[in-house]
Coordinates of C-alpha atoms in Angstrom, one line a residue:
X203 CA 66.9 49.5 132.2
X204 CA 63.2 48.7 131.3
X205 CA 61.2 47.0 134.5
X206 CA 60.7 43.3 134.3
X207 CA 57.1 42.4 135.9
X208 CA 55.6 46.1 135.2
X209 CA 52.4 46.2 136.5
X210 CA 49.9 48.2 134.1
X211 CA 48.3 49.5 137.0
X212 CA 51.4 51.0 138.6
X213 CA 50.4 54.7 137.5
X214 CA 47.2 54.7 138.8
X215 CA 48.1 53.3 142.2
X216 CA 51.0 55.5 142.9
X217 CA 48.6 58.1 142.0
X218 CA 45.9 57.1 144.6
X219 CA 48.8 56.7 147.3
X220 CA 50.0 60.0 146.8
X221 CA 46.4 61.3 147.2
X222 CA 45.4 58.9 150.3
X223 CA 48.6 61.0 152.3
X224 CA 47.1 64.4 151.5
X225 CA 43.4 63.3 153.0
X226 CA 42.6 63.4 156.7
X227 CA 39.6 61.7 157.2
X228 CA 39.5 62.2 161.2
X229 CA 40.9 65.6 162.3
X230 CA 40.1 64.8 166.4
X231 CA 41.3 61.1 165.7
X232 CA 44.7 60.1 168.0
X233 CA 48.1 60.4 165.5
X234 CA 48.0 56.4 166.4
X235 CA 44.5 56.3 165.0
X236 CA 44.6 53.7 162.3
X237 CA 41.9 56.4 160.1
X238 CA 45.0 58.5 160.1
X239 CA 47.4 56.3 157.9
X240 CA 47.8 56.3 154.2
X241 CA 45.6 53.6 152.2
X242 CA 48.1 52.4 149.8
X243 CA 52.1 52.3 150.2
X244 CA 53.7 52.0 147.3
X245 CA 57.8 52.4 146.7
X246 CA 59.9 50.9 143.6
X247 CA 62.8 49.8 146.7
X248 CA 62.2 47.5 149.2
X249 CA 60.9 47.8 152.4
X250 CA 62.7 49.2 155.4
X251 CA 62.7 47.6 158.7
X252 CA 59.8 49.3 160.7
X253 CA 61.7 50.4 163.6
X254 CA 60.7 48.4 167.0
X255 CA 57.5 48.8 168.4
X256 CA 56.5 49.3 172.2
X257 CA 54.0 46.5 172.9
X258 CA 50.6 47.4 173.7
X259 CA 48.0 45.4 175.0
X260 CA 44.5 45.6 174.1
X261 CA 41.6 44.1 175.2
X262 CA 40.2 41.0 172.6
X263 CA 36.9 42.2 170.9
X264 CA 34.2 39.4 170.6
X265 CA 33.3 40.9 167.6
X266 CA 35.4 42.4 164.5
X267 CA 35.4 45.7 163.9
X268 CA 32.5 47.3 161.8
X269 CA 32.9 47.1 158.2
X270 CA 33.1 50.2 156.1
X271 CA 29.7 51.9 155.4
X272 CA 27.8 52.4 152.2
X273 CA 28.8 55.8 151.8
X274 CA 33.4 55.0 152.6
X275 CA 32.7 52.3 150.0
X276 CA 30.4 54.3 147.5
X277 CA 34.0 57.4 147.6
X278 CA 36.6 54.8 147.5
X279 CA 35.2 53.3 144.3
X280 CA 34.2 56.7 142.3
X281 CA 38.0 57.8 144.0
X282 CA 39.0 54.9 142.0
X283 CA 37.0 55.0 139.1
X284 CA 37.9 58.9 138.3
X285 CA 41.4 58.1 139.3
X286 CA 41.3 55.2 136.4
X287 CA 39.4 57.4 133.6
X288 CA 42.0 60.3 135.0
X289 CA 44.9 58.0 133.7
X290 CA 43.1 56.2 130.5
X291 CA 44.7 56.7 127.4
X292 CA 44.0 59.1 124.6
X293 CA 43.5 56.9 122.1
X294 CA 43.1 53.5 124.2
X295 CA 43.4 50.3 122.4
X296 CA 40.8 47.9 121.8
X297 CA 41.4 45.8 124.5
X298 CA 41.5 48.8 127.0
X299 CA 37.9 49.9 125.7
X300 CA 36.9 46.2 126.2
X301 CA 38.5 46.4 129.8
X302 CA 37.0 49.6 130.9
X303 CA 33.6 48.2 130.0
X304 CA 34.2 45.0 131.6
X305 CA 35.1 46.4 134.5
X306 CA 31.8 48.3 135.2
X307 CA 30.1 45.3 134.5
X308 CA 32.0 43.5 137.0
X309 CA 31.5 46.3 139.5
X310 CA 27.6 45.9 138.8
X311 CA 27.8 42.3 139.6
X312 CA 30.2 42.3 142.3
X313 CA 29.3 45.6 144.3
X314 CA 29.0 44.6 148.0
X315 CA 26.0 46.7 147.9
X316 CA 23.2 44.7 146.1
X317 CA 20.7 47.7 146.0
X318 CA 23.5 49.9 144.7
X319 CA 25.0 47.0 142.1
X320 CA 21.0 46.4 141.3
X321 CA 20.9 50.5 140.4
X322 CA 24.8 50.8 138.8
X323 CA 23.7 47.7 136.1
X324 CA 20.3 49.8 134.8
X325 CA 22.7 53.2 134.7
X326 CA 25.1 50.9 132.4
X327 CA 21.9 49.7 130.7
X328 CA 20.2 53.2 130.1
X329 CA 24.4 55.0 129.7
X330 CA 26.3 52.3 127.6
X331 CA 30.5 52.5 129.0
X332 CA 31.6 55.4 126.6
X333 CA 35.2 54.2 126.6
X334 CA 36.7 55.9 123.1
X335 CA 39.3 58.3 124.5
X336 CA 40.3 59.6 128.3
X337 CA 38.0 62.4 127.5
X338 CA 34.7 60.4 126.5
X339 CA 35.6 58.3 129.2
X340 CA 36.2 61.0 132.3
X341 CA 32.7 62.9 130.6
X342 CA 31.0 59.3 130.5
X343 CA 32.2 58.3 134.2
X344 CA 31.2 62.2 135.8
X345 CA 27.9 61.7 133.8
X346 CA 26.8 58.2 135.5
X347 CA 28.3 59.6 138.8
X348 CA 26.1 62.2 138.4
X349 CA 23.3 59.8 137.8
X350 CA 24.2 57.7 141.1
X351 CA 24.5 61.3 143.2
X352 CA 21.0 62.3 141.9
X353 CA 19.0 59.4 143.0
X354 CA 21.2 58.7 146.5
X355 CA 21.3 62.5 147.6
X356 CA 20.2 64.8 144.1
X357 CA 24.0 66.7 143.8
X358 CA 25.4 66.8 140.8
X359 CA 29.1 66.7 140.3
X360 CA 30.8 69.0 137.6
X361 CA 33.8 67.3 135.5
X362 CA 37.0 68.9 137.5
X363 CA 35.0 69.2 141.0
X364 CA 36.2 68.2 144.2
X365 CA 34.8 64.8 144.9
X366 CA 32.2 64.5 147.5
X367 CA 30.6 61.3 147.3

């Protein structure tokens, strides 16, 4: 029976759930530390009920907790972005080469990091959105990520290497 309300995007979250579970970000964090838990949980059934939980007080912070740095926002977009080139099509269709170049423009303009978004819109400028296949697209995405690593910390990233920044 064929899913009613399918989101397009299913196959690319699933696949950054399964890989948020396998990463340990804090080795010497507490298992309660929230560092510790996956990003995304995704299931096709509903939720169980989370079991009861002990109440625990803590004391009120008069401010909120720090927001993520440059660098945990800078991997959790190219974790994204190589995720999304990962699962582009072979031969995409129009609208999914206008999509993947809209939405590096939209990441230019919207990147909470206006020096970075500033930098991302002249690499689009100078490296148009290659967009044609998966493959010119995953080669197109590791060579601007490549460009970004150069001029934040000069590595250079390898199509197939582990990500590191």
């Amino acid at each position: 029976m064929p899913l009613t309300g399918w989101n397009p995007l299913a196959p690319v979250l699933q696949t950054v759930a399964a890989f948020s579970r396998h990463i340990l970000i804090a080795p010497d964090a507490g298992l309660d530390d929230h560092r510790l838990r996956p990003l995304l949980a995704l299931s096709l059934s509903p939720p169980s009920p989370a079991p009861p939980q002990p109440e625990v007080r803590k004391e009120k912070k008069d401010a909120k907790e720090a927001p993520l740095t440059k660098e945990e926002v800078g991997r959790a977009t190219w974790m994204l972005l190589h995720t999304i080139a990962a699962q582009f099509p072979d031969e995409p269709t129009r609208q999914q080469r206008r999509d993947a170049k809209e939405l590096m423009h939209i990441i230019s303009r919207l990147y909470p990091c206006k020096e970075c978004a500033d930098h991302f819109k002249e690499v689009l400028k100078a490296n148009p959105v290659q967009a044609g296949s998966q493959a010119d697209f995953s080669q197109w995405l590791c060579y601007v990520h490549n460009v970004v690593n150069r001029r934040i910390i000069g590595k250079v990233r390898s199509q197939g290497q582990k990500e590191e920044n």
